[in-house]
Short mmCIF file of C-alpha atoms in Angstrom, two decimals:
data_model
loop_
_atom_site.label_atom_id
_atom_site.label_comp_id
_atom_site.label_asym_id
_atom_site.label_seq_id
_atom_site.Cartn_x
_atom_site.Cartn_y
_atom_site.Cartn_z
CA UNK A 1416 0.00 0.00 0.00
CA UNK A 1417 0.86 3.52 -0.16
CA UNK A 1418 1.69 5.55 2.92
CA UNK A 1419 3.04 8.81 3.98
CA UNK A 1420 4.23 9.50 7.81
CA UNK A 1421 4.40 12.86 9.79
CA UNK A 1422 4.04 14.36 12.99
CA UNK A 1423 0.47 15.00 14.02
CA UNK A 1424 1.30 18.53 15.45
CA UNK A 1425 4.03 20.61 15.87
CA UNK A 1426 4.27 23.31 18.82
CA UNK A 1427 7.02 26.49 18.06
CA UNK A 1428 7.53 29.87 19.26
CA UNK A 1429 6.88 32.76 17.27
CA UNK A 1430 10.05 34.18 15.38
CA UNK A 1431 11.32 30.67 15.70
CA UNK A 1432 12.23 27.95 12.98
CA UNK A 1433 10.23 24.41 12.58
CA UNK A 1434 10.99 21.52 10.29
CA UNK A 1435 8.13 19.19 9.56
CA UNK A 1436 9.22 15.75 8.29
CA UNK A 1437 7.83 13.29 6.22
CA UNK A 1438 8.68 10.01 5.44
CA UNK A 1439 6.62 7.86 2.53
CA UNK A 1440 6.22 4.76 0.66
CA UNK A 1441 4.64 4.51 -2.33
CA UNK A 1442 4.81 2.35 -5.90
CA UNK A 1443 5.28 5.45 -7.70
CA UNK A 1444 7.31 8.61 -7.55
CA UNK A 1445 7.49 11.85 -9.53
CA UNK A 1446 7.93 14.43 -6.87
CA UNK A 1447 7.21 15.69 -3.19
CA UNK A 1448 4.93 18.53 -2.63
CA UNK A 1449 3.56 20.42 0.73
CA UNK A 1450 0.65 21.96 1.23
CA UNK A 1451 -0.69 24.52 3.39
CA UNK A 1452 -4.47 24.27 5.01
CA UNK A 1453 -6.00 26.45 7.04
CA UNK A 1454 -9.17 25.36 8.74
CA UNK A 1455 -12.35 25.52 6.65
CA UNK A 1456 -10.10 26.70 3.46
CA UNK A 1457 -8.48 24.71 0.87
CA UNK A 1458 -5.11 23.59 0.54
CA UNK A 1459 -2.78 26.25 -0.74
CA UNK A 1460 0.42 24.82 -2.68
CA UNK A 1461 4.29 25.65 -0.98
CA UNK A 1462 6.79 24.19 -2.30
CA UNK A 1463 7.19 21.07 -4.76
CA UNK A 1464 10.84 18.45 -4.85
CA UNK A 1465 11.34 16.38 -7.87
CA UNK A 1466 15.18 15.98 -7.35
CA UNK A 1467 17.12 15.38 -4.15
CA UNK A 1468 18.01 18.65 -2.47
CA UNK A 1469 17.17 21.72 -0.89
CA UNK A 1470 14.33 24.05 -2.69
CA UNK A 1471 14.11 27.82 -0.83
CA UNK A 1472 10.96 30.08 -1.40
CA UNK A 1473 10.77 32.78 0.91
CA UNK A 1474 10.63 31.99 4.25
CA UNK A 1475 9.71 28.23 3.54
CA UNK A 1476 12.08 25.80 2.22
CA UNK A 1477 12.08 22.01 1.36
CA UNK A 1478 14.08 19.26 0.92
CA UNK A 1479 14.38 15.69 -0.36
CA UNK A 1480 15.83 12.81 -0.12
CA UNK A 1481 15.23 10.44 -2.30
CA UNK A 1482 17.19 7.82 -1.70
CA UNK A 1483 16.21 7.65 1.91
CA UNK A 1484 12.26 8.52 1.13
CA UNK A 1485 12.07 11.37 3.24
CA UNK A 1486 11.58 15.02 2.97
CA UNK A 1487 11.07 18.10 5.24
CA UNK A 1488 9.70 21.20 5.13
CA UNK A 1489 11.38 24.36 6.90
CA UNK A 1490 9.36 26.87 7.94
CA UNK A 1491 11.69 30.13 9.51
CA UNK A 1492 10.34 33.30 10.89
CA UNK A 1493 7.40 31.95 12.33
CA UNK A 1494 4.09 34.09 12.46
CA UNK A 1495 1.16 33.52 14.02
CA UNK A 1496 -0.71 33.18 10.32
CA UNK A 1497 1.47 30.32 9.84
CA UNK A 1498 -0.53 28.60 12.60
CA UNK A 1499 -2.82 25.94 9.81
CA UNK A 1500 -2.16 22.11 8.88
CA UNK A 1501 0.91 20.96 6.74
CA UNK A 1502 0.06 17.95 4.17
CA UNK A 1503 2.97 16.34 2.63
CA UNK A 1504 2.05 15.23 -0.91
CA UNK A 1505 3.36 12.66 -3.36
CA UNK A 1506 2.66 12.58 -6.80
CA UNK A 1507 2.74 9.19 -8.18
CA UNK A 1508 2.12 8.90 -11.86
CA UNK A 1509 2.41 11.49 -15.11
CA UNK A 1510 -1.59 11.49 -14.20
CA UNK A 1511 -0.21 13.65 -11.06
CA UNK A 1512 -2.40 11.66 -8.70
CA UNK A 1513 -1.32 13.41 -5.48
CA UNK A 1514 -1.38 10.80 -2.55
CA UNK A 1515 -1.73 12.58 0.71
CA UNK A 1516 -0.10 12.51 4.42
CA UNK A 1517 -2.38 12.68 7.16
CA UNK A 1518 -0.99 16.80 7.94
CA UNK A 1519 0.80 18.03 10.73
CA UNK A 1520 -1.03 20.97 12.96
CA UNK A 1521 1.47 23.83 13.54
CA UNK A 1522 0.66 25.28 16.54
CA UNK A 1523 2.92 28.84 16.96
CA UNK A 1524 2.85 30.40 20.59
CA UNK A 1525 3.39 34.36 21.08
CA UNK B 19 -2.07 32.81 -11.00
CA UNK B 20 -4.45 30.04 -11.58
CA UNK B 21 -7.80 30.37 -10.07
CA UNK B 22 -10.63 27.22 -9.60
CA UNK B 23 -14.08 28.00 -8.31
CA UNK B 24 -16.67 25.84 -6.25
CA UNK B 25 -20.03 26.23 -5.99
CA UNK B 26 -22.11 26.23 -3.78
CA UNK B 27 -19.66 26.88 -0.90
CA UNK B 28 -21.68 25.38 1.30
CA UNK B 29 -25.04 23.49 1.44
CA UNK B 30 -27.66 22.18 3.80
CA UNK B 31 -30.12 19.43 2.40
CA UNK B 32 -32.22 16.38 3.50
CA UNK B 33 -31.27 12.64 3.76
CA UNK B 34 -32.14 11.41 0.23
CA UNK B 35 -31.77 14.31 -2.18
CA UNK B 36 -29.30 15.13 -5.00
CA UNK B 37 -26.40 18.00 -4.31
CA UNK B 38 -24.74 18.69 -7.74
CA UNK B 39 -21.01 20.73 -6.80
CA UNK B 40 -19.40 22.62 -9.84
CA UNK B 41 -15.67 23.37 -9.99
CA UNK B 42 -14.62 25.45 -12.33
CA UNK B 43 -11.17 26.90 -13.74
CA UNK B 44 -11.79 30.55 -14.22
CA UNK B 45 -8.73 31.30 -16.31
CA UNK B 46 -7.14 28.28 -17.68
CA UNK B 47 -8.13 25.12 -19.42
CA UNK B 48 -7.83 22.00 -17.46
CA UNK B 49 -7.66 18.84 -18.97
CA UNK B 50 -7.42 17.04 -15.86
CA UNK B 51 -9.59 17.29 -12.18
CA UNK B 52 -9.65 15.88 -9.26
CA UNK B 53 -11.99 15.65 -6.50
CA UNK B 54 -11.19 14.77 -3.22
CA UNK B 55 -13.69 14.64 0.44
CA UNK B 56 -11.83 15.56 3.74
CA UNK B 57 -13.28 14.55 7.05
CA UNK B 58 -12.64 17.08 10.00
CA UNK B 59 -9.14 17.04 11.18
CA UNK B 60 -8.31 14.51 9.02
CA UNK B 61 -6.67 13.98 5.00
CA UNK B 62 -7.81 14.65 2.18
CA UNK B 63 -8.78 11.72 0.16
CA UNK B 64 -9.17 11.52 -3.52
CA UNK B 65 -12.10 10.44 -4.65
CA UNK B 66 -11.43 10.47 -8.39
CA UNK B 67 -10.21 11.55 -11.74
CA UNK B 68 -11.75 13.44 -14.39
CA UNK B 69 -10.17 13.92 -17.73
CA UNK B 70 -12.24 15.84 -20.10
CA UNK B 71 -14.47 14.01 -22.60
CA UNK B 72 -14.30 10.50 -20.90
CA UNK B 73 -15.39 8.73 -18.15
CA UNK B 74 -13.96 9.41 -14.28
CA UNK B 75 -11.77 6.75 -12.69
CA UNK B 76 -12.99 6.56 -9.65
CA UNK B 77 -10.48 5.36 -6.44
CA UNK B 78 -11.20 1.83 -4.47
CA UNK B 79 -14.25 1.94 -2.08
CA UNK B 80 -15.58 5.02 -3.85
CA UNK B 81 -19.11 4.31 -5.23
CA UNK B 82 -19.42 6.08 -9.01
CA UNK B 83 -23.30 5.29 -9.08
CA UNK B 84 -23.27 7.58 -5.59
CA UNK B 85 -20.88 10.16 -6.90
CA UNK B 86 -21.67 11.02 -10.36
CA UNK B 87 -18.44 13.18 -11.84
CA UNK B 88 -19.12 14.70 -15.37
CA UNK B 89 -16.32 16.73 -17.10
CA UNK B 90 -18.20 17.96 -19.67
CA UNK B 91 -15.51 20.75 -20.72
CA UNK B 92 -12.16 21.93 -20.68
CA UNK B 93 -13.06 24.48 -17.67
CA UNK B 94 -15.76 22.49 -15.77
CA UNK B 95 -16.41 19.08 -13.86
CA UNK B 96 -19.34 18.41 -11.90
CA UNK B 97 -19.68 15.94 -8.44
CA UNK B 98 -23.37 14.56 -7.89
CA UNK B 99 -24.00 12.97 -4.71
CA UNK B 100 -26.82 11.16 -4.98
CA UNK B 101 -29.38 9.73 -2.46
CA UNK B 102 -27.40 11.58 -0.17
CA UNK B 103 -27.07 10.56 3.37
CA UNK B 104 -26.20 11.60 6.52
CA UNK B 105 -22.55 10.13 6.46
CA UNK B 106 -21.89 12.07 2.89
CA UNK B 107 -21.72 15.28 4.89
CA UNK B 108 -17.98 16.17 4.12
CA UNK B 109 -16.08 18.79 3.22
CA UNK B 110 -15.46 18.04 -0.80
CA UNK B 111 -12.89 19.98 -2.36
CA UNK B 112 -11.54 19.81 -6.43
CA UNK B 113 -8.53 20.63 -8.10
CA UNK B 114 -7.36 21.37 -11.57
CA UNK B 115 -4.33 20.42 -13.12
CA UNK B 116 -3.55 22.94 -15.96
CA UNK B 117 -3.53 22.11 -20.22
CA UNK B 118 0.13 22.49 -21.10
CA UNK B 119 1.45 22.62 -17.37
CA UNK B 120 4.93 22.63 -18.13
CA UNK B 121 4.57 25.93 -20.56
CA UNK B 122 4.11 28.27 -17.31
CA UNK B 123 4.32 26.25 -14.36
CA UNK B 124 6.76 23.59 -13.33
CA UNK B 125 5.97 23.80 -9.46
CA UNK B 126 2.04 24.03 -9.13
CA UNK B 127 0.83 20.34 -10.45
CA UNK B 128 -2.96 20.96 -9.12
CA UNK B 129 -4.41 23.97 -7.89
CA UNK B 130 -7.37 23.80 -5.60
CA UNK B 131 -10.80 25.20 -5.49
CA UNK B 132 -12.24 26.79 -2.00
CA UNK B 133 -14.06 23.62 -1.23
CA UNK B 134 -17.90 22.82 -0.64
CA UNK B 135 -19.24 21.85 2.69
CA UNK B 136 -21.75 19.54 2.30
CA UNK B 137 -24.29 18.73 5.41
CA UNK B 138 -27.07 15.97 5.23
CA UNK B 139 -29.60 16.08 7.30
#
């Protein structure tokens, strides 16, 4: 089957830096994306990994691994509007069928 | 950017009844949508694939007699639920994946409508 692990939830400061990981297995691979949720609202797109390495946009970054499965996302500067739910995304076939982590809640404290 | 549209954004109906959702893409042609249900607090799960002028492949355990997809056009798909019950009250959201992604976009595979809360009473 295909499956996608990360953290449930994620407490940080504000100002401070977070990485959210996410580990997956899946038959197929094209790429790694992340997603941004807030509640009630759609997902919003952040960043998207086809090759291994670090991809910077802004104050959010991602990386991948491929070899090991895994990816993060790095969110610096934290603000209290970053406060939603983080999906981790693979795309597993030139249909881009997006396969979805169960999200990580970002809690951000003052 | 790339903008998708729901509508209704939200609605209220009886155990039993029909609730057709649009999604539309308001300023590109997609040749390819998704639709997907998320429960509270939890994933989104996709429900199926639309490609324009055929038939929807629908994922396992999703019933395509219940959920009736048409993508009738390069800028709209439509989600029936039929006979809806109680338990189809979900939060159903659709995305769009671009006609000739690659030209403008390399990053954004899918981009998402504001989703469509659906409550059966």
């Amino acid at each position: 089957g295909q499956s996608l692990e990360q953290p449930s939830e994620v407490t940080a400061v504000e100002g401070a830096i977070v990485q959210i990981n996410c580990t997956y297995q899946t038959s197929g691979f094209y790429g790694l994306s992340w997603y941004q949720q807030h509640d009630g609202g759609a997902p919003t797109f952040l960043s998207y990994n086809a090759l291994d390495g670090l991809e910077e946009t802004g104050r959010f970054s991602s990386f991948l691994s491929r070899s090991d499965s895994y990816g993060y996302l790095l969110l610096q500067e934290l603000q209290m509007k970053d406060s939603a739910s983080y999906f981790c995304a693979v795309i597993m076939d030139s249909n881009y069928q997006l396969i979805w982590g169960a999200g990580t809640k970002l809690i951000i404290k003052p | 950017g790339a903008v998708v549209s729901q509508h209704p954004s939200w609605v209220i109906c009886k155990s039993g009844t029909s609730v057709k959702i649009e999604c539309r893409s308001l300023d590109f042609q997609a040749t390819t949508m998704f639709w997907y249900r998320q429960f509270p607090k939890q994933s989104l799960m996709l429900m199926a694939t639309s490609n324009e002028g055929s038939k929807a492949t629908y994922e396992q355990g999703v019933e395509k007699d219940k959920f009736l997809i048409n993508h009738a056009s390069l800028t709209l798909s439509t989600l029936t639920v039929t006979s809806a019950h109680p338990e189809d009250s979900s939060f159903y959201i659709c995305s769009a994946r671009p006609r000739g992604l690659a030209d403008w976009s390399s990053y954004n595979e899918q981009f998402f409508g504001p989703g469509t809360r659906l409550t059966v009473l």
